Short mmCIF file of C-alpha atoms in Angstrom, two decimals:
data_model
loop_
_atom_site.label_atom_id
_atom_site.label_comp_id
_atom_site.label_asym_id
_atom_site.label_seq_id
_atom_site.Cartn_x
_atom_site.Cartn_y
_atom_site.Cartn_z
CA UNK A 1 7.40 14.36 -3.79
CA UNK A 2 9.67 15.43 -6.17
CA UNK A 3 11.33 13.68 -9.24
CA UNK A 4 15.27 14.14 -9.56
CA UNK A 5 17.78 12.49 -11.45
CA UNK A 6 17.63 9.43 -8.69
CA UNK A 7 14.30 8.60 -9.94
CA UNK A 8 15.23 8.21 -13.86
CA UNK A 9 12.85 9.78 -14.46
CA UNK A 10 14.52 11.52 -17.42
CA UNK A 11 15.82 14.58 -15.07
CA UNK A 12 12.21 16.35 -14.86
CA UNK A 13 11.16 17.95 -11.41
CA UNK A 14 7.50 18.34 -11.88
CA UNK A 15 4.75 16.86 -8.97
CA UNK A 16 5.14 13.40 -10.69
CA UNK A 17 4.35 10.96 -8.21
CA UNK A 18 5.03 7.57 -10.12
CA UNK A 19 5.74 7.10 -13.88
CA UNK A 20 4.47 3.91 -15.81
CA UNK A 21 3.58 2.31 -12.34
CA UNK A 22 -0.05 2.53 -9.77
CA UNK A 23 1.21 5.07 -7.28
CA UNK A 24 1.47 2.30 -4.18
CA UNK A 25 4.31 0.42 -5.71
CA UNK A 26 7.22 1.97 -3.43
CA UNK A 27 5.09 0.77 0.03
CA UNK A 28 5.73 -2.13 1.90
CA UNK A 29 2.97 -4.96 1.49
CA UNK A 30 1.71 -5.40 5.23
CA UNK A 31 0.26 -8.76 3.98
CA UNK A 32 -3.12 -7.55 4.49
CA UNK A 33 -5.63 -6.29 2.09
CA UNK A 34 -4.60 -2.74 1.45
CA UNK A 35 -6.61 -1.56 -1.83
CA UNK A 36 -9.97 -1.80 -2.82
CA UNK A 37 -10.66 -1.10 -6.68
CA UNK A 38 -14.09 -1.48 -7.33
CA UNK A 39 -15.22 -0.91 -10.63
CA UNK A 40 -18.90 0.48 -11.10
CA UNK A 41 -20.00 -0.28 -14.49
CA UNK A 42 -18.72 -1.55 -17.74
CA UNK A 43 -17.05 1.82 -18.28
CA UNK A 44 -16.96 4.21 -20.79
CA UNK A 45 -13.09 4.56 -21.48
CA UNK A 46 -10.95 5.15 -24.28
CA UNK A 47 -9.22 1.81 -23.91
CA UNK A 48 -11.45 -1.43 -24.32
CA UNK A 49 -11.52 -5.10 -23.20
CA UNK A 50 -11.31 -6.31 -26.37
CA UNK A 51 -9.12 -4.14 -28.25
CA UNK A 52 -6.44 -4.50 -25.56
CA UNK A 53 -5.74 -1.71 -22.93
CA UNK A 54 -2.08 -0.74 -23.44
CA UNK A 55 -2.13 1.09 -20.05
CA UNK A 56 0.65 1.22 -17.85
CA UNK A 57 -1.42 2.51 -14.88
CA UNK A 58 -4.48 1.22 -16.59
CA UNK A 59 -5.81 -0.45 -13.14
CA UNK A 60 -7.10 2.81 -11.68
CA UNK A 61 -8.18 4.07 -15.21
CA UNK A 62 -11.48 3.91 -16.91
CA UNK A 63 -11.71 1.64 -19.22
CA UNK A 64 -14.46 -0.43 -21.30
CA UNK A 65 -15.26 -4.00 -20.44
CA UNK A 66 -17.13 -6.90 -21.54
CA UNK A 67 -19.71 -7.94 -18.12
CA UNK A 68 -19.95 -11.61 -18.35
CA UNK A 69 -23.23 -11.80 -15.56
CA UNK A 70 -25.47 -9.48 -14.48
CA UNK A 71 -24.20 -6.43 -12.86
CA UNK A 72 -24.65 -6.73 -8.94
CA UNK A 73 -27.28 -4.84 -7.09
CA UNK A 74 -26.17 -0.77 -6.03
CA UNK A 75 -27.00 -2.11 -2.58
CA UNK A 76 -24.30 -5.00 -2.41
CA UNK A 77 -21.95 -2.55 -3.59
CA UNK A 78 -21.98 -0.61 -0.62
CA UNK A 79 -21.83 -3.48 1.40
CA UNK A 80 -18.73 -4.59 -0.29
CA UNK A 81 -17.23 -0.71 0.42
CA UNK A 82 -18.91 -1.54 4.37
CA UNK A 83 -16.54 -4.37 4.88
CA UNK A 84 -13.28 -2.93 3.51
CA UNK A 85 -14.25 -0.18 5.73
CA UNK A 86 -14.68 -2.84 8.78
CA UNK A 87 -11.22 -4.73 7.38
CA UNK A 88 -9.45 -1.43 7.79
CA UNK A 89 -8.60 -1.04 4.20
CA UNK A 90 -6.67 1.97 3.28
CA UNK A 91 -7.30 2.90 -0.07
CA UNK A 92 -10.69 2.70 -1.96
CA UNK A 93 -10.30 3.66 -6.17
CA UNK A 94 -14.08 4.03 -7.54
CA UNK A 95 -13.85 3.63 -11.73
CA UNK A 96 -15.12 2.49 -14.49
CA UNK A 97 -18.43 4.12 -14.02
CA UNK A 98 -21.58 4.35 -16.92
CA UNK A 99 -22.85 7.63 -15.63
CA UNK A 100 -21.59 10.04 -13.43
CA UNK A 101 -24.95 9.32 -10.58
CA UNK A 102 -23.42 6.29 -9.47
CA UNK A 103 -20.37 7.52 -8.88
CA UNK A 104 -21.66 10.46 -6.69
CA UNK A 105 -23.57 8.00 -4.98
CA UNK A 106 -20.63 5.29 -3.88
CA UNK A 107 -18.57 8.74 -3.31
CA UNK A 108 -20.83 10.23 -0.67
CA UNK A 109 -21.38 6.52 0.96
CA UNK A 110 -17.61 5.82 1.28
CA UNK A 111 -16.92 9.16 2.76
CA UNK A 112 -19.54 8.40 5.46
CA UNK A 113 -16.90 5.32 6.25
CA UNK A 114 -13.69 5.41 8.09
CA UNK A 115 -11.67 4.90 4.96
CA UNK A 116 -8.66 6.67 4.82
CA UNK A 117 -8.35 7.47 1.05
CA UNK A 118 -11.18 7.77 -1.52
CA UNK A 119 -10.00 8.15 -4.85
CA UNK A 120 -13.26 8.44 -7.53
CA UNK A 121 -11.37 8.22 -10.90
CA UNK A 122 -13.23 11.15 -12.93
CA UNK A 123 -12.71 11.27 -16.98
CA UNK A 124 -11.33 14.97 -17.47
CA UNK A 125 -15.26 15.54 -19.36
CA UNK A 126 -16.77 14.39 -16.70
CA UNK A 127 -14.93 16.66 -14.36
CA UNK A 128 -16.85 19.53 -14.30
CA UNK A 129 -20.20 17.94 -13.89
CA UNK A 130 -19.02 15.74 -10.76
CA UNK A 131 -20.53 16.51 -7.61
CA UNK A 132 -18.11 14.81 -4.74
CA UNK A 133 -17.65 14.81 -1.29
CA UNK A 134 -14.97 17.66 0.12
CA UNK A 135 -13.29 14.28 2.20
CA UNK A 136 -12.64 12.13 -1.17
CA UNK A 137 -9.89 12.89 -3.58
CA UNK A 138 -10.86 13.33 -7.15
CA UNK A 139 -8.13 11.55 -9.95
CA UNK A 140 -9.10 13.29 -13.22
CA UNK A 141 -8.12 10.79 -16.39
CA UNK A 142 -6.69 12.34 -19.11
CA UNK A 143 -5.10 11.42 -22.78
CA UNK A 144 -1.94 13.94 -23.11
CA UNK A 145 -2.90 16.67 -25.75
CA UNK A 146 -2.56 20.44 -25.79
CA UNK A 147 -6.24 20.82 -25.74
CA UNK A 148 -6.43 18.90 -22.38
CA UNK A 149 -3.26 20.02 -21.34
CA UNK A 150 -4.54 23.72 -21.13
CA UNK A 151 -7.52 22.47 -19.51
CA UNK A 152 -6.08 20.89 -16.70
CA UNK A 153 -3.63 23.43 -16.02
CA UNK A 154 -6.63 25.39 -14.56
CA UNK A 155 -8.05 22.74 -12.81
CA UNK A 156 -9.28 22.64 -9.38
CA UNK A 157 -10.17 20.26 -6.34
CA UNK A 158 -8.49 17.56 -8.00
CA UNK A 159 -5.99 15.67 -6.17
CA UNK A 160 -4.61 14.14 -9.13
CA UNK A 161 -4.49 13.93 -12.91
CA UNK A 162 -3.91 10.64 -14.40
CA UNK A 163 -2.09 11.59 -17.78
CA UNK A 164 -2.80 8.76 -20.54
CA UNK A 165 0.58 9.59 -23.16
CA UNK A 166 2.53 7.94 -25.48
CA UNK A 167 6.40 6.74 -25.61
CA UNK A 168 6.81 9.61 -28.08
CA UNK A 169 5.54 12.30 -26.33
CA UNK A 170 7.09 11.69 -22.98
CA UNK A 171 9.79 14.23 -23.94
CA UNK A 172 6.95 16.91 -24.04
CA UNK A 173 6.74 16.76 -20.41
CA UNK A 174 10.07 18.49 -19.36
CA UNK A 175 7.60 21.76 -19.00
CA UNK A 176 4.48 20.23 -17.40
CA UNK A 177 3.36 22.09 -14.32
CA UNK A 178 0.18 21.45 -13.13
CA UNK A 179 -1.81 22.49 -9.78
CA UNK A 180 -2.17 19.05 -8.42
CA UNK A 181 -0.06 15.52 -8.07
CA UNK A 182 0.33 13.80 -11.64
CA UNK A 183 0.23 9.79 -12.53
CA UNK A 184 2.37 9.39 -15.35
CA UNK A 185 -0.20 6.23 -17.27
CA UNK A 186 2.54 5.30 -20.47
CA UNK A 187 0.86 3.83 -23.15
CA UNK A 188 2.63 0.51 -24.23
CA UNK A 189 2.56 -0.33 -28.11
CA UNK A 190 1.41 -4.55 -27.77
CA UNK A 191 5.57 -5.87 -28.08
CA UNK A 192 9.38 -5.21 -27.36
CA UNK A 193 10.11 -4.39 -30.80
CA UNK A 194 7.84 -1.90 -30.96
CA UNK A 195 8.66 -0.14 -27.93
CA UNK A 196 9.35 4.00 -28.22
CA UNK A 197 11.08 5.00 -25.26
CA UNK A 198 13.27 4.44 -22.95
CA UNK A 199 11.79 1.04 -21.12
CA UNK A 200 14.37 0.74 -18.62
CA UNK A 201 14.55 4.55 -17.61
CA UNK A 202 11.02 3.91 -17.48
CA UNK A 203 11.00 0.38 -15.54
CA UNK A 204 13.71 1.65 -13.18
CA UNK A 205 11.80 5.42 -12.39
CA UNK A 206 10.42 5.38 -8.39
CA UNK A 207 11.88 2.39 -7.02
CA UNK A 208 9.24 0.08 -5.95
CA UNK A 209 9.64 -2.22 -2.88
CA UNK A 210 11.04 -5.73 -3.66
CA UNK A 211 9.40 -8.07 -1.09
CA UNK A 212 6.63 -9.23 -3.09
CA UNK A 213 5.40 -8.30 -5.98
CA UNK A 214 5.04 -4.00 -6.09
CA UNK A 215 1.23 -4.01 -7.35
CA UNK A 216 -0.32 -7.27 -7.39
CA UNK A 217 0.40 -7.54 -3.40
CA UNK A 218 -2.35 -5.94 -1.06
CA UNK A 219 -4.91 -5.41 -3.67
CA UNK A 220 -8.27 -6.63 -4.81
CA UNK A 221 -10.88 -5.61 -7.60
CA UNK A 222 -13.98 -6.06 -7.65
CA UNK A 223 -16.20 -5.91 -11.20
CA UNK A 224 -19.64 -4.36 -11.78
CA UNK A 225 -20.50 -8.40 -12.37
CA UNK A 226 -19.63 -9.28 -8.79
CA UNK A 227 -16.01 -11.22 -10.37
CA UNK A 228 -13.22 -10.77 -7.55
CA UNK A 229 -9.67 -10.51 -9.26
CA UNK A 230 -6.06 -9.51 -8.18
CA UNK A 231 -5.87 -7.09 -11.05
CA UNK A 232 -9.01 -4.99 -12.91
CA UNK A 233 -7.38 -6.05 -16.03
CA UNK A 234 -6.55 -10.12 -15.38
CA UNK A 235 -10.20 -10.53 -16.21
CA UNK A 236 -9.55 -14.28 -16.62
CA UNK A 237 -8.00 -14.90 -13.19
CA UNK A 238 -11.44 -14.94 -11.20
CA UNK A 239 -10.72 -15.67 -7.56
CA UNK A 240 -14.05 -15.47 -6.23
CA UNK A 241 -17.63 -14.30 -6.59
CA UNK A 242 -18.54 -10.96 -4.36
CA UNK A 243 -22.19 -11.36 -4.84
CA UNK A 244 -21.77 -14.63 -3.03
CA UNK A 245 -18.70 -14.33 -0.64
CA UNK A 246 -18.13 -11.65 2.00
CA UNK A 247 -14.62 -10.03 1.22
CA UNK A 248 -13.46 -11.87 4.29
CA UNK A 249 -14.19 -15.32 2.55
CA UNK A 250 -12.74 -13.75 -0.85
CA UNK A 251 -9.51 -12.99 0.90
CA UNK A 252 -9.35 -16.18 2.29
CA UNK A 253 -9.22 -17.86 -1.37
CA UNK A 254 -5.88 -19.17 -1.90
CA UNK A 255 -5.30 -18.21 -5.84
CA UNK A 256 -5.55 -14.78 -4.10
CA UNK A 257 -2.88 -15.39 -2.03
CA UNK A 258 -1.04 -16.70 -4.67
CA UNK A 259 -0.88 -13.22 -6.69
CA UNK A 260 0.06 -11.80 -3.57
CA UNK A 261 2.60 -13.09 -2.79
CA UNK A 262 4.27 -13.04 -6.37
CA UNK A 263 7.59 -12.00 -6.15
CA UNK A 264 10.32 -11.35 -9.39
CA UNK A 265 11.94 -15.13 -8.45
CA UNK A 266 8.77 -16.89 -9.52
CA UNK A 267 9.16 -15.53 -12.80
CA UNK A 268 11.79 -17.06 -14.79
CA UNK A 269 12.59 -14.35 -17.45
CA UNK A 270 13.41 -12.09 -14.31
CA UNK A 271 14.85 -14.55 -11.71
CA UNK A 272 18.66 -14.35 -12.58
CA UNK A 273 18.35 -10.70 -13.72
CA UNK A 274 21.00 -8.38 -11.48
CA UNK A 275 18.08 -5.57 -11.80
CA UNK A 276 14.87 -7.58 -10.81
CA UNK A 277 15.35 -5.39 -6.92
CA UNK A 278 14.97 -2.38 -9.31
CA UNK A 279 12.98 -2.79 -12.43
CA UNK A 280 9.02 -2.61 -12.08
CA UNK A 281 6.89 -5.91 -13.22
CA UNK A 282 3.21 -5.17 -14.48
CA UNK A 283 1.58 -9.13 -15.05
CA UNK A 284 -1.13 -7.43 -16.87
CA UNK A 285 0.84 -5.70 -19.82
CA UNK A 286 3.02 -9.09 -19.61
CA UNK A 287 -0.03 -11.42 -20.05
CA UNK A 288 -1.60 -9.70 -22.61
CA UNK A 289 1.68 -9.18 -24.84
CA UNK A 290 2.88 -12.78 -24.48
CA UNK A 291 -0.45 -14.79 -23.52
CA UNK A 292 1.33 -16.12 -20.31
CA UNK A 293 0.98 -15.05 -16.99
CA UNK A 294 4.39 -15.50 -15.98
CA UNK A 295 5.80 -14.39 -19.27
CA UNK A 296 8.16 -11.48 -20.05
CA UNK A 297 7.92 -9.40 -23.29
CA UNK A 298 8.41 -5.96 -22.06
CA UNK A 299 11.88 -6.73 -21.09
CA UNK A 300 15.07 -4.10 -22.31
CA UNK A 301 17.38 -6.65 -21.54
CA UNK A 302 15.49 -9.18 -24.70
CA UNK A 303 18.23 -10.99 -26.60
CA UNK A 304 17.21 -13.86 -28.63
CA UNK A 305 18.97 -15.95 -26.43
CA UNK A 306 16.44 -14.70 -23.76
CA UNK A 307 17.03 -16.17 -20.54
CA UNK A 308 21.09 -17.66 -21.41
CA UNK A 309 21.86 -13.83 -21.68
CA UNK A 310 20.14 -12.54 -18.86
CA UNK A 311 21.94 -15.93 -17.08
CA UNK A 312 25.48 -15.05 -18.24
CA UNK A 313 25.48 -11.18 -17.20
CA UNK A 314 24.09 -12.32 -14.18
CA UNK A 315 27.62 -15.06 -14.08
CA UNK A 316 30.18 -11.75 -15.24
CA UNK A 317 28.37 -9.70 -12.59
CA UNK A 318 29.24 -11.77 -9.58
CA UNK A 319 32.71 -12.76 -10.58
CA UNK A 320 33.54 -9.12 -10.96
#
């Protein structure tokens, strides 16, 4: 796929499969469990718990996080990976590992599985020391700089790079050309106001579906601590406990369900607004900028007026 001027995605036509958003947004939730992220250690990212990770694709990244219980056994791991594999799950992202061993080892037992998609999220060091499976498909993390740049364009076996870059730089990409499929991960500066780009080019790029919510819908994650969530980065929305559930049981909780079936009309900042069927929603960056997990800071429509403004556009538009 192919971005074009369709996608606002700033007129580029590189490989870019999605831009600011995880790459499943634009498919249809089947209302089933559809994504497995399970992370396998604390991490060893750039971005950390307690700093805040400004990610925009941050989900499938590596990052660094606080484990609030002991990490689960290697063995229930794979059990975990055995029953998404037995619940027909599509699309298993491994991340988040401490050393590169463990990750080889989940790799080669997933591929072993009839899982459809694999995707072991390798940082770009790491990449060359990786020993994986020829059935998985290798995301290489990267933070956009020449030095990297020049390093992936000679990479190989990777099926995608993840590409960690700033507002400011997104112009810099008009050129990119690299040998596999690339995940545009925009860095978000903590408010509105500080925002250096484009946000509703950005928002509006690779129209997601509109049923429920684009990302939160389908997926589960899994910590190194055994904490179930509907996001790796809503740390504080626990919906269950995989070293005592079965994933069956865990899908069964309804504050799961809830998440899942989040749509733009539950949240008021975005209820009223004529582009909510267009403009992409990430409750993690939300949450973290405005403390609520309904709340809307990221928003290019902000007025102080907030919500009357978004109300009477919404009252021209139909009248029109």
């Amino acid at each position: 796929m192919r971005a074009n001027s369709n996608d606002g995605i700033f007129n580029m036509a590189q490989p870019i499969i999605t831009f600011a958003k995880p790459p499943w947004v634009k498919n249809e939730h089947t209302g089933k469990l559809e994504r497995l992220i399970l992370q396998l250690g604390s991490g060893k990212g750039e971005f950390s718990e307690v700093e805040g990770i400004p990610r925009s694709i941050g989900c499938i990244g590596n990052n660094k996080f606080v484990l609030r219980d002991s990490p689960m056994e290697i063995k229930r791991m794979k059990e975990i990976v055995r029953e998404f594999s037995l619940i027909c799950g599509k699309d298993l992202y491994l991340t988040n590992y401490d050393d590169l061993s463990l990750l080889e080892e989940i790799s080669c037992f997933s591929a072993m599985l009839p899982i459809e998609n694999i995707y072991p999220v390798v940082r770009l060091e790491d990449f060359d020391r990786v020993n994986l499976p020829s059935n998985v498909k290798p995301i290489v993390e990267a933070r956009y700089s020449s030095k990297n740049m020049k390093k992936l364009q000679n990479i190989e076996d990777a099926y995608a790079v993840l590409l960690m870059i700033k507002g400011s730089e997104i112009e810099n990409l008009e050129n990119l050309a690299l040998p596999c499929k690339i995940y545009i991960d925009v860095l978000f500066p903590g408010s509105l106001k500080r925002v250096d780009f484009d946000l509703m080019k950005a928002k509006r790029a690779f129209k997601a579906h509109t049923k429920f919510h684009p990302c939160l819908c389908g997926t589960l994650a899994i910590t190194r601590d055994g904490f179930a969530l509907p996001c790796p980065l809503l740390r504080k929305f626990i919906v269950g406990n995989a070293k005592e559930l079965s994933l069956r049981q865990i899908l069964r909780k309804r504050r799961l369900k809830r998440f899942w079936k989040l749509t733009k009309k539950d949240i008021e900042g975005c209820k009223l607004c004529p582009f909510n069927s267009t403009c992409h929603d990430c409750r993690a960056l939300e949450y973290y900028a405005s403390g609520d997990i309904m709340g809307v800071e990221y928003c290019p429509l902000d007025h102080p007026l907030g919500y009357n403004v978004q109300k009477s556009f919404m009252d021209r538009k139909l009248k029109l």
